[in-house]
Amino acid sequence: MRRVAIVGAGITKFMRRAQETGKELSYEASKMALDSCGLTLKDIDMVTLGTAPDAFDGVHMKGEWLSDGAGGWRKPYIRNYVGGGTGVFAPIHGFFHVASGMADSCLVVCEEKMSSCHPHPQGAFKTIFDHTLEQPLNPTLIWIFALEMNRYMHTYGLTKKDIALVSVKNKRNALDHPSAQIPENLTVEDVLNSETLAWPVNRLDISPASDGAAAVVLMSEEKARKITDRPVWISGVGWNIDTAYWATKELCYPRYVEKAARQAYEMAGIKEPHKEIQVAEPYDPFSYKELHHMEGLLLCKKGEAPKLLADGVTQRTGNLPICPSGGALGVGNPIAATGLMKIIEIFLQLRGEAGKRQVPGNPKVGLAQAWGDLMQVGTVVVMKS
Amino acid sequence: MKRVAIIGTGSTAHKAKTPDVSYRELIFGAATKAYADARITHKDVQSFVTCAEDFIEGYSIADEYTPDQLGAVLKPMQTIPGDFIQGLGVAYMMIQAGIFRIVAVEAHSKFSNIKTPDEVASFALDPVYNRPLNLNPHFVAGLEMNRYLHDSGNTATHCAAVVVKNRKNALKNPLAAYGAEINIKDVENSGEASWPLRKADVSNRADGCIVMVLADEDTAKSLSKKPVWIKGVSWCSDTPGLETREWGKAVYAELASKKAYEMAGIKNPAKEIDVVEVDDEYSYKELQHLEAMGFCEKGTAGKLILDGELSTNLSGGSLGMGHLLEASGAARTYEVVTQLRGDAGERQLKKAGFGLAQGWRGVPTTTGAVIILANS
Amino acid sequence: MGKEIRTKKWEGEIPVHYLYTYGLAGEKFFREIKDRGTFVATKCSKCNVTYVPPRIYCERCFAELGNYKDVGTKGTVETYTVCHESADGKKLSKPEIIAAVRLDGTDGGLVHRLSVADPSKVNIGMKVEAVFAEPAKRTGSINDILHFRPI
Amino acid sequence: MLDNAKIKGKGLKSSDIKDGSVLTQSCNPKLQYAWDTGQAVGQYLDGLKDGKLVGKKCNGCNRIMIPPRMFCELCFKETGDWVELKDTGTVNTFSICYVNWDASRLPPGAKPHLPAVVEIDGASEGMGILHVLGEVDPKEIKIGMKVKAVWKPANERTGAITDIKYFKPYGG
């Protein structure tokens, strides 16, 4: 198998409402990624775009509409899609492009413009539920998170307080991220006292709706060596989807994330992830999700993530820094772009280029993960310097 | 580089409506056939690709509803919001990357379940520059057809000949929904859609599903007596804007075919390729695509078809089989595979060694994909 | 196949609506239409491509584009069609002509209605110009252009 | 190192849009569907109309499944017999929700929505459906609580999941 490296990265600000169109956001992130490694569009063989529901941007077949902004002009350009897991799946897609030998270079772009959807982007989520058997109950997106969080708390005897610390940590980490939308210094009490939207979920347990884009450039080993002495390798990829009958499975544990992680670990030769992974960016659209995903990623035992959090292990200065970027909770959550933001964070951490966000100890192995669909999809990328 | 083959195919018979089955049941039927044809079970399939778009399915995240009916629960499965041939390209890359040995690709159409198909199609137009004009989406095809005929010298009569040929071909295809014996006058009298486009120039909608199983060389040889090898596959998107595109040209088909020919080592497609299935969602598209991909000189496709000298779309094409949304490219590929295996019954070509299938994603897109297949 | 189903269909919709910003380039373009009744373009000098509607980037080489220049309101018909069906697929009582207009000196243009006294006189290559709504009635929309007309 | 100065993005305030300092275009798309329910869901809905919950059994893995399906997604073969299930079950998880589907808030004092996953008696373990609870003080809801369907009167049932108004606490 050909080795594939990440050689460049770009990102926009994450914003509640961007003036830029989705095309323009895609361009700004892509251009920055190309500039960062001294390449131009001409150097790119193929392009893959990750973007989540058309219902956000409000354009049917939005991959087609976005193509010029994403650098797809007269190139083999394709869109990939696994719901909310797309942001970490997009570089996996780019990986196939290069590892297969079809391309020596691939531009990976992720975009989301949620603010076009009115009155609130959450409205677009009603129609993620089964049209015949669930939508007539008028579900809101938060239902599934509340149901899952409750089940998680019940199974492991956790309290809301145990979980609120995720928001505090991530929003604080985001103070150092230049793209961040809602970085903040909060206390656990602030989270617990924020409005209850759907018990046990409070307003500050939730990441915001956002507009933004991110991009990375992938290259074959041979080409990468020519333009950088610090490539970051994609050493393991995994993704997995569970049944659409989401209410028929145990919600307290994301078995699909474990499946995806095992696929990625096997490929990367990782035997003891809790010891070998030095920095991780699991997906944190809701506070408990970070913990849920740490467990699914086998970074700790089931039900043990809250303890690591409480003990400070997952702080930037801890033994296993989790979401040093500030995550979806702090940087913002333009769905697909968030996943790629996490890939970029690990890329920077492994290069020692994360600036104020840099975790100590010169990490050499890191991981990014996203989640999507109806509690169904896990996407995992293991990276090594 | 090792080779990749299609080792199993499954298709429903396409119909204007399929009221007896849900989309899940429709897909399950085609998947069952494909796995049986490949002599595998769902457990042998290591990864899955569905080609679908949210607003066609009527879901905000259609990807959620993809795994069960393919046997893909707790497997690596993805959605490609693209043509089925692009999905084949993704499966090809995953196998070539050495990650999987067996991958299944699916596309389907439940077109009959969309109550507002014109509004859904128009929702793909730019929201600021185009959509507020509040037009029927076929206007994009009308603009393109007019310029293409103007530039190429092909005529509306030639387009009608495509309709006559494809609907007649469909009479011999048991999977086709719209086989008919009609003549050029019938097309001319069918009524205006968006001049010069007439109603009969537009393919009718159909429901259906197609699943294919791909495998790496070793697996294909051990499982299949008639593997059909992927010799080349590519796809391309031209500028998406209505304002910037070259209206007379199918640049995407030209560039995608060029790459696919390079991969397959094809110098003269007209001579070297025996089975040709191209997108004909609108009649003129068949002519435009054949010329763009070098099957004849520019401006000659119409006459060659009128004179019966180009036997393309023996399946009946979308005009004869029905427009199957992202599965239209699948229907084209299905026919090529069937011909290359020698299983096409009364449609069977005597010489069928190399074949090409091409897909286009419909208005207002400028995206298309090409795959080149061979039986040896 | 199986027994007769009584509940054969389930109806539903995607109940969302949208408010789109015009983007950085689009904002400039429509402000000029609204305030001055003219079109502006951006140009990539490297690729020698002039974009109307303007873009902040060249789609071919990704150069950053600024420098909006007035390209006037005249152009030629690249292609046209006569729509006989409405947006929702019903027959129009009065068919309308839609043209793709290439604005002079640019590689872009607009797609819009074409108003002519005699439809049979329309042809590809015909010179046309934009007709705008009265300034007071303009809102900064593609419909501030009423139509194109022959020169 | 990412060049922070190069990070673009022009964020707007909601007032920029409301007061017209930034131009916008609105759109109310008509995205409407009539989905074929098919064999499995069609008969499930017919059952609801008749005041019954029906499931389907897989003869491969012996699961009794709700919602019913014509094929087992795990064994990937056609399912076997229809099975009439009870209209009682167990709360697997629940929430107390104060927002509507579009993120607008319930009016002050309005009763919160009480979504729950209910595992249906007679189906295989863990087979739950999404529904809502009623006739219960939100504070009293517990995971593991027994509940029973409260049906609409027969003449108001249409063959819909809402033919069950809600599930309410039941017995012990």
PDB file of C-alpha atoms in Angstrom, chain A residues 196-309:
ATOM      1  CA  THR A 196     -32.436  22.969  30.256  1.00  0.00           C
ATOM      2  CA  LEU A 197     -33.385  22.202  26.670  1.00  0.00           C
ATOM      3  CA  ALA A 198     -34.143  18.513  26.924  1.00  0.00           C
ATOM      4  CA  TRP A 199     -33.189  17.024  30.246  1.00  0.00           C
ATOM      5  CA  PRO A 200     -30.429  15.962  30.796  1.00  0.00           C
ATOM      6  CA  VAL A 201     -29.094  18.270  28.083  1.00  0.00           C
ATOM      7  CA  ASN A 202     -28.507  21.928  28.915  1.00  0.00           C
ATOM      8  CA  ARG A 203     -27.732  24.713  26.495  1.00  0.00           C
ATOM      9  CA  LEU A 204     -24.034  24.779  27.381  1.00  0.00           C
ATOM     10  CA  ASP A 205     -23.763  21.024  26.812  1.00  0.00           C
ATOM     11  CA  ILE A 206     -24.352  21.678  23.104  1.00  0.00           C
ATOM     12  CA  SER A 207     -22.050  22.883  20.365  1.00  0.00           C
ATOM     13  CA  PRO A 208     -23.371  25.797  18.308  1.00  0.00           C
ATOM     14  CA  ALA A 209     -24.644  25.888  14.742  1.00  0.00           C
ATOM     15  CA  SER A 210     -21.841  27.263  12.593  1.00  0.00           C
ATOM     16  CA  ASP A 211     -20.616  28.258   9.166  1.00  0.00           C
ATOM     17  CA  GLY A 212     -17.095  27.364   8.157  1.00  0.00           C
ATOM     18  CA  ALA A 213     -14.734  25.337   6.008  1.00  0.00           C
ATOM     19  CA  ALA A 214     -11.471  23.478   6.297  1.00  0.00           C
ATOM     20  CA  ALA A 215      -9.112  21.779   3.845  1.00  0.00           C
ATOM     21  CA  VAL A 216      -6.054  19.559   3.766  1.00  0.00           C
ATOM     22  CA  VAL A 217      -3.698  18.493   0.993  1.00  0.00           C
ATOM     23  CA  LEU A 218      -2.766  14.818   0.762  1.00  0.00           C
ATOM     24  CA  MET A 219       0.196  13.467  -1.174  1.00  0.00           C
ATOM     25  CA  SER A 220       1.933  10.252  -2.005  1.00  0.00           C
ATOM     26  CA  GLU A 221       5.153   9.615  -0.097  1.00  0.00           C
ATOM     27  CA  GLU A 222       7.337  10.341  -3.084  1.00  0.00           C
ATOM     28  CA  LYS A 223       5.734  13.716  -3.771  1.00  0.00           C
ATOM     29  CA  ALA A 224       5.389  14.652  -0.122  1.00  0.00           C
ATOM     30  CA  ARG A 225       9.101  14.138   0.519  1.00  0.00           C
ATOM     31  CA  LYS A 226       9.858  16.691  -2.174  1.00  0.00           C
ATOM     32  CA  ILE A 227       7.909  19.506  -0.593  1.00  0.00           C
ATOM     33  CA  THR A 228       8.184  18.962   3.142  1.00  0.00           C
ATOM     34  CA  ASP A 229      10.502  17.413   5.684  1.00  0.00           C
ATOM     35  CA  ARG A 230       7.654  17.085   8.162  1.00  0.00           C
ATOM     36  CA  PRO A 231       4.888  15.071   6.527  1.00  0.00           C
ATOM     37  CA  VAL A 232       2.259  13.654   8.857  1.00  0.00           C
ATOM     38  CA  TRP A 233       1.235  10.177   7.804  1.00  0.00           C
ATOM     39  CA  ILE A 234      -2.262   8.800   7.652  1.00  0.00           C
ATOM     40  CA  SER A 235      -1.412   5.450   9.206  1.00  0.00           C
ATOM     41  CA  GLY A 236      -4.797   4.030   9.929  1.00  0.00           C
ATOM     42  CA  VAL A 237      -8.328   4.656   8.681  1.00  0.00           C
ATOM     43  CA  GLY A 238     -11.594   3.148   9.808  1.00  0.00           C
ATOM     44  CA  TRP A 239     -15.260   3.824   9.542  1.00  0.00           C
ATOM     45  CA  ASN A 240     -18.424   1.961  10.342  1.00  0.00           C
ATOM     46  CA  ILE A 241     -22.190   2.280  10.249  1.00  0.00           C
ATOM     47  CA  ASP A 242     -24.728   0.690  12.560  1.00  0.00           C
ATOM     48  CA  THR A 243     -28.355  -0.181  11.850  1.00  0.00           C
ATOM     49  CA  ALA A 244     -30.849   2.583  11.096  1.00  0.00           C
ATOM     50  CA  TYR A 245     -33.178   0.982  13.669  1.00  0.00           C
ATOM     51  CA  TRP A 246     -31.421   3.063  16.303  1.00  0.00           C
ATOM     52  CA  ALA A 247     -33.948   2.469  19.074  1.00  0.00           C
ATOM     53  CA  THR A 248     -33.332  -1.262  18.936  1.00  0.00           C
ATOM     54  CA  LYS A 249     -29.758  -1.138  20.147  1.00  0.00           C
ATOM     55  CA  GLU A 250     -27.935  -0.342  23.400  1.00  0.00           C
ATOM     56  CA  LEU A 251     -27.419   3.418  23.402  1.00  0.00           C
ATOM     57  CA  CYS A 252     -24.940   3.593  26.264  1.00  0.00           C
ATOM     58  CA  TYR A 253     -21.992   2.495  24.135  1.00  0.00           C
ATOM     59  CA  PRO A 254     -21.047   3.415  20.539  1.00  0.00           C
ATOM     60  CA  ARG A 255     -20.113  -0.020  19.227  1.00  0.00           C
ATOM     61  CA  TYR A 256     -19.806   1.396  15.701  1.00  0.00           C
ATOM     62  CA  VAL A 257     -17.026   3.725  16.927  1.00  0.00           C
ATOM     63  CA  GLU A 258     -15.217   0.732  18.410  1.00  0.00           C
ATOM     64  CA  LYS A 259     -15.514  -1.123  15.101  1.00  0.00           C
ATOM     65  CA  ALA A 260     -14.144   1.858  13.204  1.00  0.00           C
ATOM     66  CA  ALA A 261     -11.336   2.326  15.715  1.00  0.00           C
ATOM     67  CA  ARG A 262     -10.316  -1.330  15.566  1.00  0.00           C
ATOM     68  CA  GLN A 263     -10.109  -1.105  11.761  1.00  0.00           C
ATOM     69  CA  ALA A 264      -7.883   1.978  12.017  1.00  0.00           C
ATOM     70  CA  TYR A 265      -5.728   0.570  14.819  1.00  0.00           C
ATOM     71  CA  GLU A 266      -5.134  -2.675  12.980  1.00  0.00           C
ATOM     72  CA  MET A 267      -3.977  -0.815   9.916  1.00  0.00           C
ATOM     73  CA  ALA A 268      -1.758   1.484  11.994  1.00  0.00           C
ATOM     74  CA  GLY A 269      -0.323  -1.390  14.009  1.00  0.00           C
ATOM     75  CA  ILE A 270      -1.670  -0.029  17.264  1.00  0.00           C
ATOM     76  CA  LYS A 271      -2.189  -2.725  19.888  1.00  0.00           C
ATOM     77  CA  GLU A 272      -2.796  -0.745  23.062  1.00  0.00           C
ATOM     78  CA  PRO A 273      -4.533   2.464  22.048  1.00  0.00           C
ATOM     79  CA  HIS A 274      -4.806   3.828  25.605  1.00  0.00           C
ATOM     80  CA  LYS A 275      -1.010   3.725  25.814  1.00  0.00           C
ATOM     81  CA  GLU A 276      -0.032   4.476  22.227  1.00  0.00           C
ATOM     82  CA  ILE A 277      -2.371   7.329  21.318  1.00  0.00           C
ATOM     83  CA  GLN A 278      -0.778  10.485  22.694  1.00  0.00           C
ATOM     84  CA  VAL A 279      -3.307  13.116  21.689  1.00  0.00           C
ATOM     85  CA  ALA A 280      -6.880  12.717  20.447  1.00  0.00           C
ATOM     86  CA  GLU A 281      -9.697  14.741  18.992  1.00  0.00           C
ATOM     87  CA  PRO A 282     -12.885  12.726  19.452  1.00  0.00           C
ATOM     88  CA  TYR A 283     -16.088  14.349  18.226  1.00  0.00           C
ATOM     89  CA  ASP A 284     -17.796  16.487  20.888  1.00  0.00           C
ATOM     90  CA  PRO A 285     -20.987  17.995  19.464  1.00  0.00           C
ATOM     91  CA  PHE A 286     -22.525  17.383  22.894  1.00  0.00           C
ATOM     92  CA  SER A 287     -20.529  17.254  26.106  1.00  0.00           C
ATOM     93  CA  TYR A 288     -21.183  13.571  26.936  1.00  0.00           C
ATOM     94  CA  LYS A 289     -20.257  12.576  23.374  1.00  0.00           C
ATOM     95  CA  GLU A 290     -16.577  13.221  24.034  1.00  0.00           C
ATOM     96  CA  LEU A 291     -16.664  10.712  26.895  1.00  0.00           C
ATOM     97  CA  HIS A 292     -18.782   8.238  24.957  1.00  0.00           C
ATOM     98  CA  HIS A 293     -16.344   8.396  22.080  1.00  0.00           C
ATOM     99  CA  MET A 294     -13.232   8.050  24.257  1.00  0.00           C
ATOM    100  CA  GLU A 295     -14.715   4.777  25.455  1.00  0.00           C
ATOM    101  CA  GLY A 296     -15.638   3.637  21.949  1.00  0.00           C
ATOM    102  CA  LEU A 297     -12.117   4.481  20.813  1.00  0.00           C
ATOM    103  CA  LEU A 298     -10.786   2.166  23.558  1.00  0.00           C
ATOM    104  CA  LEU A 299      -8.833   5.036  25.087  1.00  0.00           C
ATOM    105  CA  CYS A 300     -10.258   3.928  28.430  1.00  0.00           C
ATOM    106  CA  LYS A 301     -12.623   1.320  29.847  1.00  0.00           C
ATOM    107  CA  LYS A 302     -16.378   1.612  29.490  1.00  0.00           C
ATOM    108  CA  GLY A 303     -17.752   4.165  31.916  1.00  0.00           C
ATOM    109  CA  GLU A 304     -14.276   5.324  32.887  1.00  0.00           C
ATOM    110  CA  ALA A 305     -13.938   8.450  30.738  1.00  0.00           C
ATOM    111  CA  PRO A 306     -15.589  10.769  33.300  1.00  0.00           C
ATOM    112  CA  LYS A 307     -12.950   9.791  35.829  1.00  0.00           C
ATOM    113  CA  LEU A 308     -10.101  10.623  33.442  1.00  0.00           C
ATOM    114  CA  LEU A 309     -11.792  13.952  32.838  1.00  0.00           C
TER     115      LEU A 309
END
